[in-house]
Coordinates of C-alpha atoms in Angstrom, one line a residue:
M1 CA -0.4 35.0 35.9
T2 CA 1.7 36.8 33.3
H3 CA 1.5 36.0 29.6
K4 CA 4.9 34.4 29.9
D5 CA 3.8 32.2 32.8
G6 CA 0.8 31.2 30.8
D7 CA 3.0 30.2 27.8
L8 CA 5.1 28.1 30.2
E9 CA 2.1 26.4 31.7
E10 CA 0.7 25.6 28.3
T11 CA 4.1 24.1 27.3
R12 CA 4.2 22.0 30.4
N13 CA 0.7 20.6 29.6
R14 CA 1.7 19.5 26.1
P15 CA 2.5 15.9 25.4
R16 CA 6.3 15.4 25.4
I17 CA 7.5 13.7 22.3
V18 CA 11.1 12.7 21.6
V19 CA 12.0 12.2 18.0
M20 CA 15.2 10.2 17.1
G21 CA 17.0 10.0 13.8
G22 CA 18.7 12.1 11.2
G23 CA 18.7 13.0 7.5
T24 CA 16.2 14.7 5.3
G25 CA 13.2 12.6 6.3
L26 CA 13.4 13.6 10.0
S27 CA 13.6 17.3 9.0
V28 CA 10.6 17.1 6.7
M29 CA 8.5 15.4 9.4
L30 CA 9.5 18.0 12.1
R31 CA 8.3 20.8 9.9
G32 CA 4.8 19.4 10.3
L33 CA 5.1 18.4 14.0
K34 CA 6.2 21.8 15.1
E35 CA 2.8 23.2 14.1
K36 CA 1.1 20.8 16.6
P37 CA 0.8 21.5 20.4
L38 CA 3.6 19.2 21.3
D39 CA 6.7 19.6 23.4
I40 CA 9.4 18.3 20.9
T41 CA 12.9 17.1 21.6
A42 CA 14.9 15.9 18.6
I43 CA 17.8 13.6 19.3
V44 CA 20.1 13.6 16.3
T45 CA 22.8 11.2 15.1
V46 CA 26.5 12.2 15.3
A47 CA 27.8 9.5 12.9
D48 CA 27.8 11.6 9.7
D49 CA 31.2 11.7 8.1
G50 CA 30.5 12.8 4.5
G51 CA 30.7 16.2 2.7
S52 CA 30.8 19.4 4.7
S53 CA 30.0 17.7 8.0
G54 CA 32.9 15.2 7.5
I55 CA 35.4 18.0 6.7
L56 CA 34.4 20.0 9.8
R57 CA 34.3 16.9 11.9
N58 CA 37.9 16.0 10.9
E59 CA 39.5 19.4 10.8
L60 CA 37.9 21.0 13.9
H61 CA 37.5 17.8 15.9
M62 CA 33.8 18.4 16.6
P63 CA 30.6 16.3 16.1
P64 CA 29.3 16.5 12.6
P65 CA 26.9 19.5 12.3
G66 CA 24.9 18.6 9.1
D67 CA 22.0 16.7 10.5
I68 CA 21.7 19.0 13.6
R69 CA 21.7 22.0 11.3
S70 CA 18.8 20.5 9.2
V71 CA 16.8 19.8 12.3
L72 CA 17.4 23.3 13.7
T73 CA 16.3 24.8 10.4
A74 CA 13.2 22.6 10.3
L75 CA 12.1 23.6 13.9
A76 CA 13.2 27.3 13.6
D77 CA 10.5 30.0 13.9
V78 CA 12.2 32.4 11.5
E79 CA 11.6 34.0 8.1
P80 CA 11.8 31.5 5.2
S81 CA 14.7 33.6 3.7
L82 CA 16.8 32.9 6.8
S83 CA 16.1 29.2 6.6
E84 CA 17.2 29.2 3.0
M85 CA 20.3 31.1 4.0
L86 CA 21.2 28.5 6.6
K87 CA 20.8 25.8 3.9
Y88 CA 22.8 27.7 1.4
R89 CA 25.8 25.7 0.1
F90 CA 28.8 27.4 -1.4
H91 CA 29.8 26.3 -4.8
Q92 CA 33.0 28.2 -5.3
G93 CA 35.9 29.3 -3.2
S94 CA 39.0 27.4 -2.1
G95 CA 38.1 25.7 1.2
L96 CA 34.5 27.1 1.1
A97 CA 33.1 25.0 -1.8
G98 CA 30.7 22.3 -0.6
H99 CA 30.1 23.8 2.9
S100 CA 26.7 24.9 3.9
L101 CA 26.4 28.3 5.8
G102 CA 24.5 26.6 8.6
N103 CA 27.3 24.1 9.2
L104 CA 29.9 26.9 9.3
I105 CA 27.8 28.9 11.8
L106 CA 27.5 25.8 14.1
A107 CA 31.2 25.3 13.9
A108 CA 31.7 29.0 14.8
M109 CA 29.2 28.7 17.8
T110 CA 31.1 25.6 19.0
D111 CA 34.3 27.6 18.9
I112 CA 32.8 30.6 20.6
T113 CA 31.1 28.6 23.4
G114 CA 33.9 26.1 23.7
D115 CA 31.4 23.2 23.4
F116 CA 29.2 21.7 20.7
V117 CA 26.1 21.2 22.8
A118 CA 26.4 24.8 24.1
G119 CA 26.8 26.0 20.5
V120 CA 23.6 24.1 19.5
R121 CA 21.7 25.5 22.4
E122 CA 22.8 29.1 21.6
L123 CA 21.9 28.7 17.9
S124 CA 18.5 27.3 18.9
R125 CA 17.9 30.4 21.0
V126 CA 18.9 32.7 18.1
L127 CA 16.6 30.8 15.7
A128 CA 13.7 30.7 18.1
V129 CA 13.6 26.9 17.7
R130 CA 10.2 25.3 18.7
G131 CA 11.5 22.5 20.9
R132 CA 15.0 21.2 21.8
V133 CA 17.6 19.8 19.5
L134 CA 20.2 17.5 21.1
P135 CA 23.1 15.5 19.6
A136 CA 23.0 11.9 20.7
A137 CA 26.4 12.4 22.2
N138 CA 28.9 15.3 22.7
Q139 CA 31.4 13.6 20.4
A140 CA 31.4 12.1 16.9
V141 CA 31.1 8.4 16.6
L142 CA 32.5 6.2 13.8
L143 CA 29.9 3.9 12.2
K144 CA 31.1 0.5 10.8
A145 CA 29.2 -2.2 9.0
E146 CA 29.8 -5.9 8.8
M147 CA 28.6 -7.1 5.4
A148 CA 27.0 -10.5 4.7
D149 CA 30.3 -11.7 3.2
G150 CA 32.2 -10.8 6.5
T151 CA 33.9 -7.7 5.2
I152 CA 34.0 -4.6 7.4
V153 CA 33.3 -1.1 6.0
E154 CA 34.2 2.0 7.9
G155 CA 32.3 5.3 7.8
E156 CA 28.6 6.2 7.5
S157 CA 29.1 7.7 4.0
N158 CA 31.0 4.6 2.7
I159 CA 28.6 1.9 3.8
P160 CA 25.9 2.3 1.1
K161 CA 28.5 2.6 -1.6
V162 CA 29.9 -0.9 -1.5
G163 CA 26.8 -2.5 -2.8
K164 CA 26.7 -5.5 -0.4
R165 CA 24.0 -6.7 2.0
I166 CA 24.5 -5.3 5.5
K167 CA 24.6 -7.9 8.2
R168 CA 25.0 -5.5 11.1
V169 CA 26.3 -2.0 12.0
F170 CA 28.2 -1.0 15.1
I171 CA 29.8 2.2 16.5
E172 CA 33.2 3.1 17.9
P173 CA 33.6 3.9 20.7
H174 CA 31.0 1.3 21.5
D175 CA 30.6 2.6 25.0
V176 CA 30.2 6.3 24.0
R177 CA 28.3 8.2 26.7
A178 CA 25.0 9.6 25.6
L179 CA 24.2 13.3 26.2
P180 CA 22.6 13.3 29.7
E181 CA 19.9 15.7 28.5
A182 CA 19.0 13.2 25.8
V183 CA 18.7 10.4 28.3
Q184 CA 16.5 12.5 30.6
A185 CA 14.3 13.6 27.7
L186 CA 13.6 9.9 26.9
K187 CA 12.8 9.1 30.6
E188 CA 10.3 12.0 30.7
A189 CA 8.7 11.3 27.2
D190 CA 5.1 10.6 26.7
A191 CA 5.9 9.4 23.1
I192 CA 9.1 8.3 21.4
L193 CA 9.2 8.5 17.6
I194 CA 11.9 6.8 15.5
G195 CA 12.3 7.4 11.8
P196 CA 11.9 8.2 9.0
G197 CA 15.5 8.2 7.8
S198 CA 18.3 5.9 6.5
L199 CA 17.8 2.7 8.5
Y200 CA 21.5 1.7 9.1
T201 CA 23.2 5.1 8.8
S202 CA 20.7 7.6 10.5
I203 CA 18.4 5.6 12.7
M204 CA 20.6 2.8 14.0
P205 CA 23.5 5.0 15.2
N206 CA 21.3 6.6 17.9
L207 CA 20.0 3.2 19.1
L208 CA 23.6 1.9 19.3
V209 CA 24.4 4.4 22.0
P210 CA 23.9 2.1 25.0
E211 CA 22.3 4.6 27.3
L212 CA 19.9 5.8 24.7
A213 CA 18.8 2.2 23.8
E214 CA 18.3 1.4 27.5
A215 CA 16.3 4.6 28.0
V216 CA 14.0 3.7 25.0
L217 CA 13.6 0.1 26.2
N218 CA 12.7 1.1 29.8
S219 CA 10.4 4.0 28.8
Q220 CA 6.6 3.7 29.4
A221 CA 6.0 6.1 26.5
V222 CA 4.1 5.0 23.4
K223 CA 6.7 4.1 20.8
L224 CA 6.2 4.8 17.1
F225 CA 8.2 3.9 14.0
V226 CA 7.7 5.8 10.8
C227 CA 8.9 3.6 7.9
N228 CA 10.6 5.0 4.9
V229 CA 8.6 5.2 1.7
M230 CA 11.4 3.9 -0.6
T231 CA 14.2 1.5 -0.2
Q232 CA 17.7 2.9 -0.2
P233 CA 20.3 1.5 -2.7
G234 CA 23.2 -0.2 -0.9
E235 CA 21.4 -0.1 2.4
T236 CA 17.8 -1.6 2.3
D237 CA 17.6 -3.1 -1.1
N238 CA 14.3 -5.1 -1.5
Y239 CA 13.4 -4.5 2.2
T240 CA 9.8 -4.8 3.3
V241 CA 8.3 -2.9 6.3
G242 CA 8.9 -6.1 8.3
D243 CA 12.5 -6.3 7.3
H244 CA 13.1 -2.8 8.7
L245 CA 11.6 -3.9 12.0
D246 CA 13.6 -7.1 12.0
A247 CA 16.8 -5.2 11.5
I248 CA 16.1 -2.9 14.5
Q249 CA 15.1 -5.8 16.7
E250 CA 18.2 -7.8 15.8
H251 CA 20.4 -4.9 16.8
I252 CA 18.6 -4.0 20.0
G253 CA 17.5 -7.4 21.1
H254 CA 13.9 -6.4 21.7
Q255 CA 10.8 -5.5 19.9
L256 CA 10.6 -1.7 20.4
F257 CA 7.4 -0.3 18.9
D258 CA 3.7 -0.2 19.6
Y259 CA 2.7 1.5 16.3
I260 CA 4.1 1.5 12.8
I261 CA 3.2 4.3 10.5
V262 CA 3.5 3.5 6.8
N263 CA 2.6 4.8 3.4
D264 CA 0.1 2.7 1.4
G265 CA -0.7 5.4 -1.2
E266 CA -0.1 4.9 -4.9
I267 CA 3.2 6.1 -6.2
P268 CA 2.8 7.2 -9.9
P269 CA 4.6 4.8 -12.3
Q270 CA 6.8 7.6 -13.8
V271 CA 8.0 8.4 -10.2
Q272 CA 8.7 4.7 -9.6
D273 CA 10.6 4.5 -12.9
K274 CA 12.7 7.5 -11.9
Y275 CA 13.7 5.9 -8.6
A276 CA 14.2 2.5 -10.2
E277 CA 17.0 4.0 -12.3
K278 CA 18.9 4.5 -9.0
G279 CA 18.0 1.1 -7.7
A280 CA 15.2 2.2 -5.3
R281 CA 11.7 0.9 -5.1
A282 CA 8.6 1.4 -2.9
V283 CA 9.0 -0.4 0.5
H284 CA 6.4 -3.2 0.4
L285 CA 3.9 -3.3 3.2
D286 CA 3.7 -6.9 4.4
L287 CA 0.7 -6.0 6.5
E288 CA -0.3 -9.4 7.8
E289 CA 3.3 -10.3 8.7
V290 CA 3.7 -7.1 10.7
K291 CA 0.4 -7.3 12.4
S292 CA 1.0 -11.0 13.4
R293 CA 4.0 -9.8 15.5
G294 CA 1.7 -7.5 17.6
Y295 CA 2.4 -4.2 16.0
Q296 CA -0.5 -1.9 15.4
V297 CA -0.3 -0.4 11.9
I298 CA -1.4 3.0 10.7
A299 CA -1.4 3.1 6.9
D300 CA -2.4 6.0 4.8
S301 CA -1.4 7.8 1.6
L302 CA 1.5 9.8 3.1
V303 CA 3.6 10.9 0.1
L304 CA 4.2 14.0 -1.9
F305 CA 6.2 14.2 -5.1
R306 CA 7.9 17.4 -6.2
T307 CA 11.5 17.0 -7.2
Y308 CA 11.8 14.0 -4.8
L309 CA 9.4 11.8 -3.1
R310 CA 8.8 13.0 0.5
H311 CA 6.5 12.3 3.4
D312 CA 3.5 14.6 3.4
A313 CA 4.5 16.5 6.6
D314 CA 0.9 17.7 7.4
K315 CA -0.7 14.3 7.1
L316 CA 2.0 12.5 8.9
S317 CA 2.1 15.0 11.8
H318 CA -1.7 14.8 12.0
H319 CA -1.6 11.0 12.4
I320 CA 1.2 11.2 15.0
Y321 CA -0.5 13.9 17.0
Q322 CA -3.9 12.1 17.0
L323 CA -2.1 8.9 18.1
V324 CA -0.2 10.6 20.9
E325 CA -3.3 12.5 22.1
N326 CA -5.4 9.3 22.2
W327 CA -2.6 7.6 24.1
M328 CA -2.5 10.4 26.7
L329 CA -6.3 10.3 27.1
R330 CA -6.2 6.5 27.8
K331 CA -3.5 7.0 30.4
R332 CA -5.5 9.5 32.4

């Protein structure tokens, strides 16, 4: 057996984990997960319509590249300087200001290959990505929200700005076809991991793609939810862990998860004060309520604070890997 054959055999024997979401939280977690012996597929939302992604989406009629670019960078096996270059955002230049270099490269690859998915695949190869990165669909979707007062807000970037309680979100086209590779990855998964990320604007758009929701529901994989550490102003104000789970269940019509991973570590008062100024607070763990519904809860101190509060990627990925490995051993 050649070295290459051995690598292929090792990859085949690794637990297959599908991670769904978008935004910064997903990228942070994937930086930790890529160091584990896991076969990773990331399914990423295509509902983003703000900033650089929104401009490229509208002008080039392509799916928004921002969340995909963040995930590619997180899973890339390249020099740190190249990762920084892909994240670099231009601050000057007519037409360039606000764009990240990675988004422009993805737009170029889409144009060169004639297809967004092919462009993502090609850039994954160039960046030696550990795993696969797949858009939820090969077209952009429009996210809309019905607020508690009955008003409808259009656009992922506008929903948190109106300051009203969200009743439900939905996508157009509502019958958008999922990327077939994404559906197949879910069917073959040993574990499905959803979160962390913006509940209504990063997590929900994936689950609103009918074929993806159906594949998750029908999967025999262990299903995990990583809850956000902080509430998000205009989106999950005053939400508990249980409220996050309720929102997903109300949209999907079923209880999805076997395990919930949450932070129960202390957040320093000065950090809480900083977030309170923006209207965010720590997500309250209503442990007994969540357990009473049959969820198994893994709680640990899972946060790091630098400029922002983030999940501790090493600790979080350790818990996920242990959980998936134990699940696989029980199945054998």
